[in-house]
PDB file of C-alpha atoms in Angstrom:
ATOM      1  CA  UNK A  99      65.215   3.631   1.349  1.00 40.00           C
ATOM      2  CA  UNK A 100      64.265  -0.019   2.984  1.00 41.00           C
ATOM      3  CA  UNK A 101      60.501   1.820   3.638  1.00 40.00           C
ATOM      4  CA  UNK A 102      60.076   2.528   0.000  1.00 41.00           C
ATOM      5  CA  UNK A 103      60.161  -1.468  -1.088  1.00 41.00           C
ATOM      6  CA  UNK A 104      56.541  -2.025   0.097  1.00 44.00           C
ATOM      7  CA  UNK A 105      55.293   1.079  -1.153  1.00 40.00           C
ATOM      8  CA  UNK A 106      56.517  -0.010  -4.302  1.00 37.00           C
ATOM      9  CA  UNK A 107      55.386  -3.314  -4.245  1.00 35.00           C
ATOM     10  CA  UNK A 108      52.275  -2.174  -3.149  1.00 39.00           C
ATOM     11  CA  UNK A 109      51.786   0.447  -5.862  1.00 35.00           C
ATOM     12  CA  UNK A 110      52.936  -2.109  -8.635  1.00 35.00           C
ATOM     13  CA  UNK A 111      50.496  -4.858  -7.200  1.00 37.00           C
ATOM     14  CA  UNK A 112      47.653  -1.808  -7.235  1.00 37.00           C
ATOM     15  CA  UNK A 113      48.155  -0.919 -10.848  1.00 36.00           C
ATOM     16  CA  UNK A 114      48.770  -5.074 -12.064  1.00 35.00           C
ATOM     17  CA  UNK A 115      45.223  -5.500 -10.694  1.00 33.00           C
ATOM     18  CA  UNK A 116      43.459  -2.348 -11.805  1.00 34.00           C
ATOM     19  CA  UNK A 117      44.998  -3.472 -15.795  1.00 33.00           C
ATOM     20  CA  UNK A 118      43.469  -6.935 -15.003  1.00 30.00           C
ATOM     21  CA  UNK A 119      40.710  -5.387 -13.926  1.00 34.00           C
ATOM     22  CA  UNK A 120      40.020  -3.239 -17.287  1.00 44.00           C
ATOM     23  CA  UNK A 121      40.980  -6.096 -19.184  1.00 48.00           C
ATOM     24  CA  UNK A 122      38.251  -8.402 -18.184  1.00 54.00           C
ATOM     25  CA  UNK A 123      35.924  -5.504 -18.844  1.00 63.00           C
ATOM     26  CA  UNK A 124      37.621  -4.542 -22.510  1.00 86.00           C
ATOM     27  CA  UNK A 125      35.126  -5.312 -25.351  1.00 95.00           C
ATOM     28  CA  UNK A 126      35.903  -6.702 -28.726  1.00 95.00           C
ATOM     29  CA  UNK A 127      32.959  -5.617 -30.367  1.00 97.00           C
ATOM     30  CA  UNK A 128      31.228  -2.810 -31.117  1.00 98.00           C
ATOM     31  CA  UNK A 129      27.169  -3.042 -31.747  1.00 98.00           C
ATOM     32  CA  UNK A 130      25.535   0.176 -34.232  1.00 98.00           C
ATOM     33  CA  UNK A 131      21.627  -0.569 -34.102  1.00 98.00           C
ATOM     34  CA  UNK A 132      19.725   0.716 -35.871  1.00 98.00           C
ATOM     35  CA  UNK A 133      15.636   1.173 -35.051  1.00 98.00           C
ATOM     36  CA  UNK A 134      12.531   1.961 -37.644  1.00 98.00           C
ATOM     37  CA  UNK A 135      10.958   4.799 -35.304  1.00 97.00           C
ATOM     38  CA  UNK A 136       7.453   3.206 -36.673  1.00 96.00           C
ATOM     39  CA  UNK A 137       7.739   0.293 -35.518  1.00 96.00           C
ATOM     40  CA  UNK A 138       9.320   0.910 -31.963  1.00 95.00           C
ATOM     41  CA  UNK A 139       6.587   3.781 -31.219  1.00 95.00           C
ATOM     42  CA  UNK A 140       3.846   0.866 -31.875  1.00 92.00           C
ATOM     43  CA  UNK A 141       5.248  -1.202 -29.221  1.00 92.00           C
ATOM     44  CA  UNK A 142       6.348   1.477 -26.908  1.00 91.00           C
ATOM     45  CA  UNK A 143       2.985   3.607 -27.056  1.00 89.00           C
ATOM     46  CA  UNK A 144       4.651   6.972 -28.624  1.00 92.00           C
ATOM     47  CA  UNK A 145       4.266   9.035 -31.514  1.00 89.00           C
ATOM     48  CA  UNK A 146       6.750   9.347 -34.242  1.00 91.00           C
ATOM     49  CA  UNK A 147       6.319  11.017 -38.137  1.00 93.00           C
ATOM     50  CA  UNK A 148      10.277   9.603 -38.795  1.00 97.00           C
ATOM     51  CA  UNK A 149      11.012   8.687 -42.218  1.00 97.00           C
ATOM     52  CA  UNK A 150      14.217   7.283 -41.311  1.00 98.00           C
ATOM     53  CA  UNK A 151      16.073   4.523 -39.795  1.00 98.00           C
ATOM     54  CA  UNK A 152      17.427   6.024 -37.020  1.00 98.00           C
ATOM     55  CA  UNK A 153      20.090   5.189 -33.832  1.00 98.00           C
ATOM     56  CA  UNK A 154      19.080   2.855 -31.211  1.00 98.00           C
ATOM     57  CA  UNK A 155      22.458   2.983 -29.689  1.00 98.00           C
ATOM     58  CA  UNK A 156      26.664   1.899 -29.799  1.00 98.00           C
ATOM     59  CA  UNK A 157      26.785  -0.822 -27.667  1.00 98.00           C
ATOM     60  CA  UNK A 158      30.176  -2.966 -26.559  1.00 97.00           C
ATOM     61  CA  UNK A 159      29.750  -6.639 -26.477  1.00 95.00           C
ATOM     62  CA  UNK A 160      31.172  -6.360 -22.823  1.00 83.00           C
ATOM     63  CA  UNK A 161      30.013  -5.090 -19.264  1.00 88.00           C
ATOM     64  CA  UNK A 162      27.516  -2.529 -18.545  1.00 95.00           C
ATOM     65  CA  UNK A 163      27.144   0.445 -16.371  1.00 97.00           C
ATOM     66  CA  UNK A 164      30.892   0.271 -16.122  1.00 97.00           C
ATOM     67  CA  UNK A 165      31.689   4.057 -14.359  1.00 97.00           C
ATOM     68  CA  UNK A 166      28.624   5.782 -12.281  1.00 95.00           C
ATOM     69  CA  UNK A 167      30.569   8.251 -11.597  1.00 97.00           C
ATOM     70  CA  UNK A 168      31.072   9.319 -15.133  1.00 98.00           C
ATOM     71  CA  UNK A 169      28.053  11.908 -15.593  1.00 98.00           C
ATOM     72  CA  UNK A 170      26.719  12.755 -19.226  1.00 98.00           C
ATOM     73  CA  UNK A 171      27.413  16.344 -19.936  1.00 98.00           C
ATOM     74  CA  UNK A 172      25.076  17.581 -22.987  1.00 97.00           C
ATOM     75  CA  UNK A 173      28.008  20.446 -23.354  1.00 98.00           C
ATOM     76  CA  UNK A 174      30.777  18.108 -24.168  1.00 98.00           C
ATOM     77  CA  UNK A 175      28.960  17.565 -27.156  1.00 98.00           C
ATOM     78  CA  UNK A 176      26.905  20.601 -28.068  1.00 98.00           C
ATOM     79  CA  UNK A 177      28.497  20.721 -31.378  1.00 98.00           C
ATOM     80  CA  UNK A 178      27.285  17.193 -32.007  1.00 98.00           C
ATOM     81  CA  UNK A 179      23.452  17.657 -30.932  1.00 98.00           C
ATOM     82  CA  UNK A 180      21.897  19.470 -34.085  1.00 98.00           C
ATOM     83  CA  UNK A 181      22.752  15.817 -35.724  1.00 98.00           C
ATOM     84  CA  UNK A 182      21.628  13.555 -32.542  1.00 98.00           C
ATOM     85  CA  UNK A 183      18.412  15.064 -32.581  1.00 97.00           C
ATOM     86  CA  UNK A 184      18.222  14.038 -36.288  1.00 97.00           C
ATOM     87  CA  UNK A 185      20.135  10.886 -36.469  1.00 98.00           C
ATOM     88  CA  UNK A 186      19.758   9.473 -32.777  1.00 98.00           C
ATOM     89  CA  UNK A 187      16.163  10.842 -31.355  1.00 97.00           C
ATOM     90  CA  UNK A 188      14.454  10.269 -28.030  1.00 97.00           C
ATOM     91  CA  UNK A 189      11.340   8.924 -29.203  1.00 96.00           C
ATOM     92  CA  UNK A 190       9.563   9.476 -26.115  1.00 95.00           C
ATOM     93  CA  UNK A 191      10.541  12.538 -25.811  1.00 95.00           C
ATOM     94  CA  UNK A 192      12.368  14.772 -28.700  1.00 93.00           C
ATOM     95  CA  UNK A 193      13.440  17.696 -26.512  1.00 93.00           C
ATOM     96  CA  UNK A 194      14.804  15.507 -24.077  1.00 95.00           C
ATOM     97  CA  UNK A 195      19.030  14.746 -23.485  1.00 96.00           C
ATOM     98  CA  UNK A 196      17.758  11.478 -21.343  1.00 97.00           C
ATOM     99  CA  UNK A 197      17.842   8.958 -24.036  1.00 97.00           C
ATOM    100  CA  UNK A 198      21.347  10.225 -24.527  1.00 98.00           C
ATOM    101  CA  UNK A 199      22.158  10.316 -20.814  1.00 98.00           C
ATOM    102  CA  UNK A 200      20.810   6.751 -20.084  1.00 98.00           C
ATOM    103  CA  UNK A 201      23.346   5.367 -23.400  1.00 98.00           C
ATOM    104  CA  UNK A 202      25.887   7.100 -22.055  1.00 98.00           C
ATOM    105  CA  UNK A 203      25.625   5.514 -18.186  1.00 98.00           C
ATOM    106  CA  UNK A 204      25.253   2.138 -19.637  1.00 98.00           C
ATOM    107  CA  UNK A 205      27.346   1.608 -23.116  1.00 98.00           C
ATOM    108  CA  UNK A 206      29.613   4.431 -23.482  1.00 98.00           C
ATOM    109  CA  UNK A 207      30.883   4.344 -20.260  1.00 98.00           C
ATOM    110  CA  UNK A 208      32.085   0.531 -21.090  1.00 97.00           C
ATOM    111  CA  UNK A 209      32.975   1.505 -24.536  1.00 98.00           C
ATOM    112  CA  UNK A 210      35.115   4.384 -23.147  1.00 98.00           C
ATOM    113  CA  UNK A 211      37.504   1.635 -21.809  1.00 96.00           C
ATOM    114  CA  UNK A 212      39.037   1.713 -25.905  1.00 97.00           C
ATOM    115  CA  UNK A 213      40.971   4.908 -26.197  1.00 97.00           C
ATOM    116  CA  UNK A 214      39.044   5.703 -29.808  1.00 98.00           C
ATOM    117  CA  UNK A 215      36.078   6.028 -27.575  1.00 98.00           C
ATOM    118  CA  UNK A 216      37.541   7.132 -23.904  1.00 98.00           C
ATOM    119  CA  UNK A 217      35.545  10.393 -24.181  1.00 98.00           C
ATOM    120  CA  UNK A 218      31.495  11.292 -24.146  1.00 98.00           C
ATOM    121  CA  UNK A 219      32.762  13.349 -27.491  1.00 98.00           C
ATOM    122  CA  UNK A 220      34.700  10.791 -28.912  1.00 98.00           C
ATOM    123  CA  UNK A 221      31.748   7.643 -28.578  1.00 98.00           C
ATOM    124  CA  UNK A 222      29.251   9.871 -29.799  1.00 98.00           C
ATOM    125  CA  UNK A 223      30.782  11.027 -32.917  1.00 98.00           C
ATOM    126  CA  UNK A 224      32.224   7.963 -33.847  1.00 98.00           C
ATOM    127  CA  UNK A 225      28.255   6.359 -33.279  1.00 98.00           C
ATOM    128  CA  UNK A 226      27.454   9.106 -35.829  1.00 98.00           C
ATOM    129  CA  UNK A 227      30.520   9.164 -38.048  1.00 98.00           C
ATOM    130  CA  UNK A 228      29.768   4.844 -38.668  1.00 98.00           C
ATOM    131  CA  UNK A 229      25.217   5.697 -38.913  1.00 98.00           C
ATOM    132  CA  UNK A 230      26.323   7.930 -41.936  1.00 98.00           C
ATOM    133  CA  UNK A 231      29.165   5.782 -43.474  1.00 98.00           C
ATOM    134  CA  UNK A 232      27.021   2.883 -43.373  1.00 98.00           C
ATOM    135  CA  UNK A 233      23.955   5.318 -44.230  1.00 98.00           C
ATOM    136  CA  UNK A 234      21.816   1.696 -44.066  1.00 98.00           C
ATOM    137  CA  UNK A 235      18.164   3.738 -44.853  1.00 98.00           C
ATOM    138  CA  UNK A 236      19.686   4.849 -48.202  1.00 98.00           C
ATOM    139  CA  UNK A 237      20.613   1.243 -49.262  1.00 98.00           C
ATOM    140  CA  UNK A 238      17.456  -0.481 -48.366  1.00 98.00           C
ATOM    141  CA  UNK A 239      15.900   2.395 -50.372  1.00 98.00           C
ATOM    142  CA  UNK A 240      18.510   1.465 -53.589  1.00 98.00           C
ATOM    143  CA  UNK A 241      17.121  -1.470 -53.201  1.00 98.00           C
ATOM    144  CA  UNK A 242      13.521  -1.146 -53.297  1.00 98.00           C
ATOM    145  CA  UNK A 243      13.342  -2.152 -49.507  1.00 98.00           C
ATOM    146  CA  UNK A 244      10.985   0.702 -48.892  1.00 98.00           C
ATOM    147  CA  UNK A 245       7.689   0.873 -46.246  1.00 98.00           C
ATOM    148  CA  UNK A 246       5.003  -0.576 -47.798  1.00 97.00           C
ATOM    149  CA  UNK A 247       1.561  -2.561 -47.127  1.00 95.00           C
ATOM    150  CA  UNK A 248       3.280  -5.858 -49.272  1.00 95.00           C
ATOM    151  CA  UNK A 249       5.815  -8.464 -47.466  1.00 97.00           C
ATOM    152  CA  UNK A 250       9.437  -8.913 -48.152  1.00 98.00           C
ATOM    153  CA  UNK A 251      10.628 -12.277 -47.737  1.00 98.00           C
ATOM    154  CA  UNK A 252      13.145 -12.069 -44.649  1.00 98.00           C
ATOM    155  CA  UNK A 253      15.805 -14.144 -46.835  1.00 98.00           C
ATOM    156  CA  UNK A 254      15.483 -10.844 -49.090  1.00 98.00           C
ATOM    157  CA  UNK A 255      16.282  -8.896 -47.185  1.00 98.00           C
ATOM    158  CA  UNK A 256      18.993  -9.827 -45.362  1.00 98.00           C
ATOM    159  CA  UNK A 257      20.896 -10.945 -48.471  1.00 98.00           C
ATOM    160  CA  UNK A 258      20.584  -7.113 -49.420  1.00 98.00           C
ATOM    161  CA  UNK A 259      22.377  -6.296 -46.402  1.00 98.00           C
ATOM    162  CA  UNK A 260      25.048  -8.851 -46.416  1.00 98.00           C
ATOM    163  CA  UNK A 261      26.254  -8.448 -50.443  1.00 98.00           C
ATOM    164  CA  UNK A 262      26.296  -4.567 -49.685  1.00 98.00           C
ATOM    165  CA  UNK A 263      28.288  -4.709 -46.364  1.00 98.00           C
ATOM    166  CA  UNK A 264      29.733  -8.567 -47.049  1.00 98.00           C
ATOM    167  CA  UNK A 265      28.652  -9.210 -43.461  1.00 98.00           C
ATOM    168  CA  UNK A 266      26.378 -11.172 -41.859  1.00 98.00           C
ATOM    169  CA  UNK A 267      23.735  -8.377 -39.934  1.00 98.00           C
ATOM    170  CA  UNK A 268      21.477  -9.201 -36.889  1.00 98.00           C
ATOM    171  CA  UNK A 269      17.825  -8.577 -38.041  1.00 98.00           C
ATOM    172  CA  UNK A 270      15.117  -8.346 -35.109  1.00 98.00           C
ATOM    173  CA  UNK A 271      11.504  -8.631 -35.805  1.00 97.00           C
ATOM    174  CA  UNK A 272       8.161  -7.536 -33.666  1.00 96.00           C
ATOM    175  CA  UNK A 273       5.109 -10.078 -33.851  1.00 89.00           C
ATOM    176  CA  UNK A 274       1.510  -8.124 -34.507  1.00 80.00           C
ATOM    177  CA  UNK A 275      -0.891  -8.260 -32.178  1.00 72.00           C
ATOM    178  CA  UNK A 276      -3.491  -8.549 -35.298  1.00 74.00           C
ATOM    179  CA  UNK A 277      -1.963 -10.941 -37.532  1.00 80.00           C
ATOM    180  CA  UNK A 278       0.283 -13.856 -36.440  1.00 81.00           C
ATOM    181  CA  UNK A 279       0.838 -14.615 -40.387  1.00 92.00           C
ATOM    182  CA  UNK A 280       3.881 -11.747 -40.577  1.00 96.00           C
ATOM    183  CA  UNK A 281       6.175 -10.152 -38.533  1.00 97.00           C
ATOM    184  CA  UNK A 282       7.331  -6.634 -37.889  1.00 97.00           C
ATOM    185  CA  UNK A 283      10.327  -5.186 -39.104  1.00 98.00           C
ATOM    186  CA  UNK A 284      12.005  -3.138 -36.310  1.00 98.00           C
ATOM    187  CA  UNK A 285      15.470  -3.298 -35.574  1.00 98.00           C
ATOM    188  CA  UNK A 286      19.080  -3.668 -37.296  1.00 98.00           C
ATOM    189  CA  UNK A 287      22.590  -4.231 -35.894  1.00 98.00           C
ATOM    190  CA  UNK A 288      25.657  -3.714 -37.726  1.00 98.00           C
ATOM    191  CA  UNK A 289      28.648  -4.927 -36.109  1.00 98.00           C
ATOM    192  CA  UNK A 290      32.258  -3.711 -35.678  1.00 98.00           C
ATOM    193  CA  UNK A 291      35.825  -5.074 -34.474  1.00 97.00           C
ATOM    194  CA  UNK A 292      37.939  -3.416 -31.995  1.00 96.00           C
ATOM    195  CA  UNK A 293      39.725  -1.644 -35.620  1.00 97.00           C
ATOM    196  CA  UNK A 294      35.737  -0.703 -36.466  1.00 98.00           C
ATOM    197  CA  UNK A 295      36.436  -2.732 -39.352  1.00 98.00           C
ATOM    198  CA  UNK A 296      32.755  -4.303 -40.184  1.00 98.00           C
ATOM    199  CA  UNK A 297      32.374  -7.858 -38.785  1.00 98.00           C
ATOM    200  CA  UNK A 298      29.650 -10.716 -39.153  1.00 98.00           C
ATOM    201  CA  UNK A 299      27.472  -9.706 -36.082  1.00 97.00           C
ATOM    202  CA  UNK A 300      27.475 -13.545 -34.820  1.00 88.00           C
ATOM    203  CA  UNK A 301      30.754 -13.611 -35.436  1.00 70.00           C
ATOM    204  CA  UNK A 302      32.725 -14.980 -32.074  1.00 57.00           C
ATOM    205  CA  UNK A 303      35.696 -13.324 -31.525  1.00 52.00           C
ATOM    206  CA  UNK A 304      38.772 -14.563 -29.814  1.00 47.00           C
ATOM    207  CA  UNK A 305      39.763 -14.216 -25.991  1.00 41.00           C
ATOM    208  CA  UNK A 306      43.313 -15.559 -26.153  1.00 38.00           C
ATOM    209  CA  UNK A 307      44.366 -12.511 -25.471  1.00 34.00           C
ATOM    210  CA  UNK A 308      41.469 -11.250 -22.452  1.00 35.00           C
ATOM    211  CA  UNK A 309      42.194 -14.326 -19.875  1.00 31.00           C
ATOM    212  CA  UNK A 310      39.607 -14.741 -17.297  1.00 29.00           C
ATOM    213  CA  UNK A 311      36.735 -13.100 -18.777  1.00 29.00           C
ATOM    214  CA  UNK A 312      33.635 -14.764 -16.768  1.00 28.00           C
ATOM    215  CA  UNK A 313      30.424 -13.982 -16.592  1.00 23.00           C
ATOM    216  CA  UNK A 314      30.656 -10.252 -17.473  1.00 30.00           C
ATOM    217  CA  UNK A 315      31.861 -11.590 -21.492  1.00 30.00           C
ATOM    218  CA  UNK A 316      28.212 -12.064 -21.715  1.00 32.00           C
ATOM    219  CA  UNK A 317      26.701  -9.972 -24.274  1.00 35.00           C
ATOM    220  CA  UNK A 318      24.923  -6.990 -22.295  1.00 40.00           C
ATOM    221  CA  UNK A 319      23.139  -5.001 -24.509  1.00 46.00           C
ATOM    222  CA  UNK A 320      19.646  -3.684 -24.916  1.00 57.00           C
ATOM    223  CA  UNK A 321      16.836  -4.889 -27.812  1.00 52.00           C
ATOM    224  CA  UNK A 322      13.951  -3.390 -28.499  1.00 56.00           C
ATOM    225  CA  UNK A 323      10.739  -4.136 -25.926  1.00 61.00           C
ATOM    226  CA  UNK A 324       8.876  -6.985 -27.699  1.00 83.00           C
ATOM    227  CA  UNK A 325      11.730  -7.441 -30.568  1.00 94.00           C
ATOM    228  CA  UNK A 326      13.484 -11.121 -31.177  1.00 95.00           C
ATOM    229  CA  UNK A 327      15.544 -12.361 -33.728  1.00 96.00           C
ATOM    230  CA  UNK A 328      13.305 -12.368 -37.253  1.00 97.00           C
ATOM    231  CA  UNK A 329      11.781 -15.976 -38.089  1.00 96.00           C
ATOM    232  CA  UNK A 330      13.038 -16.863 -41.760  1.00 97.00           C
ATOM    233  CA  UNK A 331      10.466 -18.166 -42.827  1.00 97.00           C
ATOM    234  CA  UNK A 332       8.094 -15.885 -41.848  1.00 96.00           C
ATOM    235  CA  UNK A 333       7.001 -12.456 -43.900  1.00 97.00           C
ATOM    236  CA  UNK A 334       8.187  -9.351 -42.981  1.00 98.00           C
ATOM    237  CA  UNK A 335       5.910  -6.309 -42.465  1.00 97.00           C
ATOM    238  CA  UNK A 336       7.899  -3.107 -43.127  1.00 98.00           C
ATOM    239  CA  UNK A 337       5.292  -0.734 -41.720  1.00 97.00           C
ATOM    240  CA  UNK A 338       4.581   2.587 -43.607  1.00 97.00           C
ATOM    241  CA  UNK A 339       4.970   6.117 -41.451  1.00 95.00           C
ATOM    242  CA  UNK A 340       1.205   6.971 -40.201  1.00 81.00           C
TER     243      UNK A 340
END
């Protein structure tokens, strides 16, 4: 029985670590961007006749690439792909599951560390169940945010967003290449707690109870190529569909 007390120990110190491990990794928020196909396919060189605001990606505020061992499996989620192919396209490439595959390798394998999303079925639906709830391209439209040739003052905007959702929204903007007088509207993010309860997207949220959390607390997620946070004072182009 006297051989058993370092096994033990061992084992216990093998599993404290691995928690303390996960821990440091655990997000706290949840990121649901949203991307104007237009505008993305003008700065990315592809083609796109999308009408609607469609999924970028479900990001965690926390780590990235967190399991490369965890392969996407397109059948885990077959009954979920007649809506991805709608609501979260490959831009690129349409018929394509590698869009899917490469936000599965990098976010949902982080995000998967929450049991609400420890499953390729379970991230992706929930991604989908929140794009619909929150169903952003049908408010704008209530609105009269709409494409069009005219500007929208950025303040406009964004106070849409905020007295619909009562949060604060992260709005990213492209600069033209033609005009330096406006900017390009490309990219929204709607923010969630750990409860996916919506928060303000700036919104810092306590580590009390995530000690140690070091350089990997560091928000890692992807933007759009060429997008930045939109200048306030600057109009916003909200480019028609060509």
């Amino acid at each position: 029985m006297r051989l058993c007390y370092p096994l033990l120990i061992c084992l216990v110190l093998t599993m404290s670590s691995s928690f303390i491990i996960s821990s440091k990794h655990m997000w706290t928020k949840m990121i649901l961007t949203h991307h104007w196909p237009t505008t993305f396919c003008s700065m990315e060189h592809c083609q796109s006749n999308i009408s609607q605001w469609t999924l970028h990606g479900f990001w965690p505020d926390g780590g990235a690439f967190c399991n490369s061992s965890w392969h996407f499996n397109s059948s885990e989620i077959e009954d979920l792909l007649p809506d991805m192919k709608t609501s979260w396209p490959d831009l690129f490439d349409p018929l394509s599951n590698e869009f899917w595959k490469y936000e599965w390798k990098k976010h949902g394998t982080c995000a998967a560390k929450a049991i609400s999303l420890n499953s390729q079925h379970k991230y992706f639906s929930k991604a989908l169940n929140l794009y619909h709830t929150l169903d952003l391209d049908s408010i704008l439209k209530k609105f009269s945010i709409t494409p069009s040739p005219q500007y929208y003052n950025f303040s406009y905007i964004e106070g849409v967003i905020e007295n619909f959702y009562h949060v604060k929204p992260k709005i990213q903007c492209g600069q033209s290449t033609k005009n330096d007088s406006f900017q390009v509207l490309g990219q929204i993010e709607l923010c969630f707690n750990s409860s996916f309860a919506l928060m303000d997207c700036e919104k810092q949220v306590s580590t009390e109870s995530v000690p140690d959390r070091g350089w990997d607390y560091t928000m890692n997620v992807d933007k759009g190529s060429g997008l930045s946070m939109c200048n306030p004072d600057v109009p916003v182009y909200y480019p028609p569909v060509e």
